[in-house]
Every structure is written in C-alpha cells, then in structure tokens.
C-alpha positions as a Markdown table, in Angstrom:
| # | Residue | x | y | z |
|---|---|---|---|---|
| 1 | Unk | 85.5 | 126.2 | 79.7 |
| 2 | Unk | 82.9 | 123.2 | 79.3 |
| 3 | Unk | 83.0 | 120.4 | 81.4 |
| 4 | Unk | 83.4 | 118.0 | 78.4 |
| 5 | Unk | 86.3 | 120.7 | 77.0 |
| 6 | Unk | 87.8 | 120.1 | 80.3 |
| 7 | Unk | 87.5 | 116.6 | 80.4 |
| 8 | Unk | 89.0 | 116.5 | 77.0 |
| 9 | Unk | 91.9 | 118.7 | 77.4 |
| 10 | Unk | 93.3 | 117.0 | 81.0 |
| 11 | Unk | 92.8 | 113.2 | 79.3 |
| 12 | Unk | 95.0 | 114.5 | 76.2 |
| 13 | Unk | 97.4 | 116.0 | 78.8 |
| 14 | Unk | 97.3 | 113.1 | 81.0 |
| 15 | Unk | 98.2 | 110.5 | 78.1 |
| 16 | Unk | 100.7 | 113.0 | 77.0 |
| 17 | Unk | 102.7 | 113.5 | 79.6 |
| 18 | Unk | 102.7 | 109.6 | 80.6 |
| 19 | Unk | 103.9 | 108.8 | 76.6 |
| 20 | Unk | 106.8 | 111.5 | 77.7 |
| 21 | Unk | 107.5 | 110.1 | 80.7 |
| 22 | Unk | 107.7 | 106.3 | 78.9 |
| 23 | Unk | 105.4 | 104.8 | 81.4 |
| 24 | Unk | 102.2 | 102.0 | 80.3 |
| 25 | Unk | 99.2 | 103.0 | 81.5 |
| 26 | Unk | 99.7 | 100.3 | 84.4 |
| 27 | Unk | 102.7 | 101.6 | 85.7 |
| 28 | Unk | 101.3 | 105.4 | 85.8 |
| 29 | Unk | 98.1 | 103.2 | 87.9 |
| 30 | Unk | 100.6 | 101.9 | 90.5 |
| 31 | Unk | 102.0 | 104.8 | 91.0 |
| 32 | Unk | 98.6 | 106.5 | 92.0 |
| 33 | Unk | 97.3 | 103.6 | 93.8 |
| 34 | Unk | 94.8 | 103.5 | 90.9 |
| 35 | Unk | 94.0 | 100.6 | 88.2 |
| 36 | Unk | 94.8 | 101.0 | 84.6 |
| 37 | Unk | 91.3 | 100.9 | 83.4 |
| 38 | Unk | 90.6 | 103.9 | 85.5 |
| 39 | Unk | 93.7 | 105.8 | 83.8 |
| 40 | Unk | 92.0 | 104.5 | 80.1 |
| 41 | Unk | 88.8 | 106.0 | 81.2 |
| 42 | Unk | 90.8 | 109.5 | 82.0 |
| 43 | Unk | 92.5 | 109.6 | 79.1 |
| 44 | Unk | 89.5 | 108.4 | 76.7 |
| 45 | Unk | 88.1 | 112.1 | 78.5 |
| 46 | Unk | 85.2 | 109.2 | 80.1 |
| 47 | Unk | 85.8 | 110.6 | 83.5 |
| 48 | Unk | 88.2 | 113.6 | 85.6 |
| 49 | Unk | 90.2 | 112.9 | 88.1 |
| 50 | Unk | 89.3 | 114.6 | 91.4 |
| 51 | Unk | 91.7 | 117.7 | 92.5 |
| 52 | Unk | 93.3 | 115.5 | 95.2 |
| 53 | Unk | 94.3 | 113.2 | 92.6 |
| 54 | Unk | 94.8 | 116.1 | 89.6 |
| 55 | Unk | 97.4 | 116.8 | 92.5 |
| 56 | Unk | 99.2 | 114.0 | 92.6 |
| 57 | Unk | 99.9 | 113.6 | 89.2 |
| 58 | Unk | 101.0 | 117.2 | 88.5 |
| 59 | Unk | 103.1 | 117.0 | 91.4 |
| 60 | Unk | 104.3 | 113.5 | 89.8 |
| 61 | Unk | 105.1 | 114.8 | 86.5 |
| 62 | Unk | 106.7 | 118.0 | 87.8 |
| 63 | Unk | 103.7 | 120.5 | 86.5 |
| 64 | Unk | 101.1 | 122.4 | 88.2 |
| 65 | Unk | 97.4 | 121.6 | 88.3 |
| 66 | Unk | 96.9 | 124.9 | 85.8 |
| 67 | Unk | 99.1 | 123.3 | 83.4 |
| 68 | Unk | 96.9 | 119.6 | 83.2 |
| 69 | Unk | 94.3 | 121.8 | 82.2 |
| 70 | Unk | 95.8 | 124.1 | 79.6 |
| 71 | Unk | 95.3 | 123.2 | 76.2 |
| 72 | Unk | 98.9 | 124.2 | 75.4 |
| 73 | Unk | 101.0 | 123.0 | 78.2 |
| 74 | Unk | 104.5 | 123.7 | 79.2 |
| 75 | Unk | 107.2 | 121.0 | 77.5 |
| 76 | Unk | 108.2 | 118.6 | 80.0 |
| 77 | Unk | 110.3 | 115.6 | 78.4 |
| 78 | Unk | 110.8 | 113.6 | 81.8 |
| 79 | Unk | 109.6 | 114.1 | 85.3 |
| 80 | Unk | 112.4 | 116.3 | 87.1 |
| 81 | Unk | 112.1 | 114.3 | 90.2 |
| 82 | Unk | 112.7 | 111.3 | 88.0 |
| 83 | Unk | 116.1 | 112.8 | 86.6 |
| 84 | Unk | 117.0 | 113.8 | 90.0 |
| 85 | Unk | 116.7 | 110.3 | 91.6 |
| 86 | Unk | 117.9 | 108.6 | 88.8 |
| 87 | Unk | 121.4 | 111.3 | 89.3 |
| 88 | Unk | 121.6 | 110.7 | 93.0 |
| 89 | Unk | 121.2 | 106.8 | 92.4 |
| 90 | Unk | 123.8 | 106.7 | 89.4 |
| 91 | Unk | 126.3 | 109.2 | 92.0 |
| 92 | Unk | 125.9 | 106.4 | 95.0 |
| 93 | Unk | 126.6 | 103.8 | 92.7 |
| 94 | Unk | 129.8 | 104.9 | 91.0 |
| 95 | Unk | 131.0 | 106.3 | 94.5 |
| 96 | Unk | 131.1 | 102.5 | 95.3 |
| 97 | Unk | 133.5 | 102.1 | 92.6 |
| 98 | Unk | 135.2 | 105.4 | 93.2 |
| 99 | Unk | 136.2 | 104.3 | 96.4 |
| 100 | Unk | 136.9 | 100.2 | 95.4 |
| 101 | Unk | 139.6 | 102.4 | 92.7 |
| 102 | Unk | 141.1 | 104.3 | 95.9 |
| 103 | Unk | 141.4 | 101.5 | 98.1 |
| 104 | Unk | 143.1 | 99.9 | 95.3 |
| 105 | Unk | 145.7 | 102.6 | 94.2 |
| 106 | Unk | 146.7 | 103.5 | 97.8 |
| 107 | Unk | 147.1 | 99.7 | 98.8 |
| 108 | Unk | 149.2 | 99.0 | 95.7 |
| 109 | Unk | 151.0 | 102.0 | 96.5 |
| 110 | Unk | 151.9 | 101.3 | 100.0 |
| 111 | Unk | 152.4 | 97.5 | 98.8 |
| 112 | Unk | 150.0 | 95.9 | 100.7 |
| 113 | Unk | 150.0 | 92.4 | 100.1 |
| 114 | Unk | 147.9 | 90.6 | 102.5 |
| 115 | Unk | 145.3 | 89.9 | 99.9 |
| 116 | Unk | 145.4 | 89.8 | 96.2 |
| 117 | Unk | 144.2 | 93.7 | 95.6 |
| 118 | Unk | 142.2 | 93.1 | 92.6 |
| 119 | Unk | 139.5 | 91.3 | 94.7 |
| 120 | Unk | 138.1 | 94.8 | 95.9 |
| 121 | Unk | 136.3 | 95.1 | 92.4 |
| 122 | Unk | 134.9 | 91.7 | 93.2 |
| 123 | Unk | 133.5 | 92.6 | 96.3 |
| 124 | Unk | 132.0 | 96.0 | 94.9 |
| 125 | Unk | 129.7 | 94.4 | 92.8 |
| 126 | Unk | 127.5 | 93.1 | 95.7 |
| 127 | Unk | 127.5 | 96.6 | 97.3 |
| 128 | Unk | 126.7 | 98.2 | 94.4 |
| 129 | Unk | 123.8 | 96.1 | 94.1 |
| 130 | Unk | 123.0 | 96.5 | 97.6 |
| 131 | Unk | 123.0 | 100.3 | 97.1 |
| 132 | Unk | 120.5 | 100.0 | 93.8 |
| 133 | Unk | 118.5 | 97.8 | 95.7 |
| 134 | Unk | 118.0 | 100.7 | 98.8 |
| 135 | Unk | 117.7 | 103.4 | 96.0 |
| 136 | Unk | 114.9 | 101.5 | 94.1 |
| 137 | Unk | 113.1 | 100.3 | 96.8 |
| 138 | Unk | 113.3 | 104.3 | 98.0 |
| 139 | Unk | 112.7 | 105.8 | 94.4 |
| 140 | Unk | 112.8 | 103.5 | 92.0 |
| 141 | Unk | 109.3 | 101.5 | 92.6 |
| 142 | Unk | 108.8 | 98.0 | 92.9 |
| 143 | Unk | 108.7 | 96.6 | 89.4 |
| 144 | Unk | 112.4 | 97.6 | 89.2 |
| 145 | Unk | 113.6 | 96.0 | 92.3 |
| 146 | Unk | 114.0 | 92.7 | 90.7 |
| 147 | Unk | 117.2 | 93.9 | 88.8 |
| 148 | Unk | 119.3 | 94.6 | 91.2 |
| 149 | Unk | 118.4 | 92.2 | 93.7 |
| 150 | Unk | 119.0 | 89.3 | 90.8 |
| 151 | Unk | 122.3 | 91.2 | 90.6 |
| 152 | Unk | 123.2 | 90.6 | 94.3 |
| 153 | Unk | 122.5 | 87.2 | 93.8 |
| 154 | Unk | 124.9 | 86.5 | 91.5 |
| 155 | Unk | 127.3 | 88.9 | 92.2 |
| 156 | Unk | 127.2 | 87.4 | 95.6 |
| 157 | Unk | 128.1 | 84.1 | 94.2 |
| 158 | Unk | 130.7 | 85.6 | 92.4 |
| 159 | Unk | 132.2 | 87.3 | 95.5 |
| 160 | Unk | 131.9 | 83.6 | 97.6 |
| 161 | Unk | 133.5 | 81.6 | 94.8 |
| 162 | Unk | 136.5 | 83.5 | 94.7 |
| 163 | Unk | 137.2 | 85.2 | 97.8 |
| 164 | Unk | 136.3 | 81.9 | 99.7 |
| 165 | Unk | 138.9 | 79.0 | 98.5 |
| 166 | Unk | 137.1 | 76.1 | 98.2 |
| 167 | Unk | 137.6 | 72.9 | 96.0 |
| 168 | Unk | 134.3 | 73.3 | 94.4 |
| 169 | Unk | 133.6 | 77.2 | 94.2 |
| 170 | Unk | 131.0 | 76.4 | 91.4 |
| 171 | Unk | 128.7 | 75.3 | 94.0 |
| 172 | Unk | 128.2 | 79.1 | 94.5 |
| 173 | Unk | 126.4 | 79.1 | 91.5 |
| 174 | Unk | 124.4 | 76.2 | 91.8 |
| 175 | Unk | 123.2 | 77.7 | 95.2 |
| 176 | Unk | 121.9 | 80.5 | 93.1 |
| 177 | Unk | 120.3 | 79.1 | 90.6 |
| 178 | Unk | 117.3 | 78.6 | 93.1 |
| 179 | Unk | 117.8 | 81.1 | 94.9 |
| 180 | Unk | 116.9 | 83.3 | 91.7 |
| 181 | Unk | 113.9 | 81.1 | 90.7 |
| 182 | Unk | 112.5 | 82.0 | 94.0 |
| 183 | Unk | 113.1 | 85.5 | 93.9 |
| 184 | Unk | 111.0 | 85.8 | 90.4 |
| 185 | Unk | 108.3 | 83.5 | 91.8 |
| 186 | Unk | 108.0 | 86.2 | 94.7 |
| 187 | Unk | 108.4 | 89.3 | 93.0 |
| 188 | Unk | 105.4 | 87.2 | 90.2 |
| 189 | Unk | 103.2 | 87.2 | 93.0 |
| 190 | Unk | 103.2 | 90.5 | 95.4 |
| 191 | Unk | 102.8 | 92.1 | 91.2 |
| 192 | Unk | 99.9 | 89.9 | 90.5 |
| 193 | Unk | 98.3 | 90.6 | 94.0 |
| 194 | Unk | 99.5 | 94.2 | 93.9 |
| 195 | Unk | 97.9 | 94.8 | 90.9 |
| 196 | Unk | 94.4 | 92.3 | 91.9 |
| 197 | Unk | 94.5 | 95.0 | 94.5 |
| 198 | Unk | 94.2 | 98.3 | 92.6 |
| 199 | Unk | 91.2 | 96.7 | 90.7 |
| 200 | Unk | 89.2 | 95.6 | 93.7 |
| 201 | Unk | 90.2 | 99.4 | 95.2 |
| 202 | Unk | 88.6 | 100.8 | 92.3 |
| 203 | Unk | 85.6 | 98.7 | 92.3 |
| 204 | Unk | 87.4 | 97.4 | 88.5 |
C-alpha cells in the first residue's frame, strides 16, 4: 500500500474510532499527551503517527495496530477498557449504598436507636463521592474530576448541616459556596496550563 493510501486510511480510522468513542479531538490529545492540532493534522491524512504512538491509540481504543490500517476495520462502538472502568466504578459506587441499605435494615431490625437511622443515606452521599473522585482520578481523567469533587462539597455540607445540630446549619452552605468557586477557578487553570502544555510539547 502507498504511503499517501496509508496515510489516508489510518486518519479516516483515527477520526472514526474517536466519533465512536464520543471524544473531541482535544480530549483524544490529552489523552496521548499530544495537542489537538496534531490529531487534525492525522486525521486530515497531513501526517502518520509513529508506531509507538499508532500503539497507544490501538491499545486505547481496544484494537490492534493491523486494524488502524485496514481499510475495513473491525466494529468497535466504545473502548472496552472504557466499559470496563466505567462497570467497576458504577459497582463501587452502588456498594456504598448497598451497604448504607444493610446498615439500615439490620439496625432497624435490632432497634437501634441511638441515632435517627435514616441519617446513614446522608452520610453516603459524601463517600460515594469520595469513591468517584478516587475512580476518576484513577480512570476517569481529569476533565471529569470536577463532578464529583463539586459533589462532595455539597454533599458534605449536607452531611454537616444535619448531622451536626446547630442553630444556623445553613451556614454549611454558605461555607460552600466559595469553596466551589475555588474549586472551578483551580480545575480552570491546571486545564488551561495542561493544555498550553501539549502545544508547546508539540512545538504547536
């Protein structure tokens, strides 16, 4: 096969396994440490990537190099490794609640009544967030971290104005209110820098 054939058939494969996948061309850059004008250039067929890199994305849409440069590649509709975080993630996240229903049923069973049992839903909600947050962080990359960790936030506040009596629990939420505006202005930053970094990598 030609070198331009070639050129052409990997930058149609390249955009359409990304389109599959649902990611922008940006966010199939950050995940290859690359910049998005170099993924344009790949899939205008302007350039190749080398076989390290041919590699990593094969490996990264759960193909093999052969099948980036078949002209009729193999069906994939989302990145196994993808679906098999995403299961793991969603398991460790209703096993929070799983357990939150036990602890519930056995202490209304037994009668327990040093608390009011209903507040162990309450308290899931912050460790359910904490478990997306160490999930995403792990798997999930970082433009998805700001979810859950905005989710902690105010499921924290949730947690402090009801478990803790106080006369004015709303304060809670006032407390987060800049502790969220901070959290975006980071998150707005490490991206912008993140990303002024893949371009001056790349020579972009």
């Amino acid at each position: 096969m030609e070198k331009e054939k070639v050129m052409q058939v990997v930058a149609a494969n390249i955009q359409r396994y990304r389109k599959l996948n649902r990611l922008t061309q940006l966010e199939l850059a950050n995940k290859l440490n690359y910049s998005d004008k170099t993924i344009s250039k790949w899939e205008r067929g302007e350039g190749i990537p080398d076989i390290y890199v041919l590699t990593e994305l094969a490996d990264f849409f759960g193909l093999t190099v052969n099948d980036l440069l078949d002209e009729k590649p193999p069906v994939v509709p989302i990145n196994t490794k993808q679906k098999k975080h995403l299961m793991i993630t969603l398991s460790a996240f209703a096993g929070v609640w799983v357990i939150a229903v036990m602890f519930y049923g056995i202490a209304f069973m037994a009668n327990f009544q040093a608390f009011d049992l209903w507040l162990a839903f309450i308290v899931a909600l912050p460790i359910s967030a904490i478990v997306l947050i160490v999930f995403t962080a792990v798997w999930g990359g970082f433009r998805y971290l700001i979810y859950p960790v905005s989710m902690l936030v105010w499921s924290l506040a949730l947690t402090f104005s009801v478990v803790v009596q106080v006369e004015h629990s709303y304060l809670f939420y006032i407390i987060a209110i800049p502790v969220q505006v901070l959290i975006l202005f980071i998150f707005f930053v490490i991206r912008f820098r993140r990303k002024e970094k893949l371009y001056l990598n790349n020579g972009e």
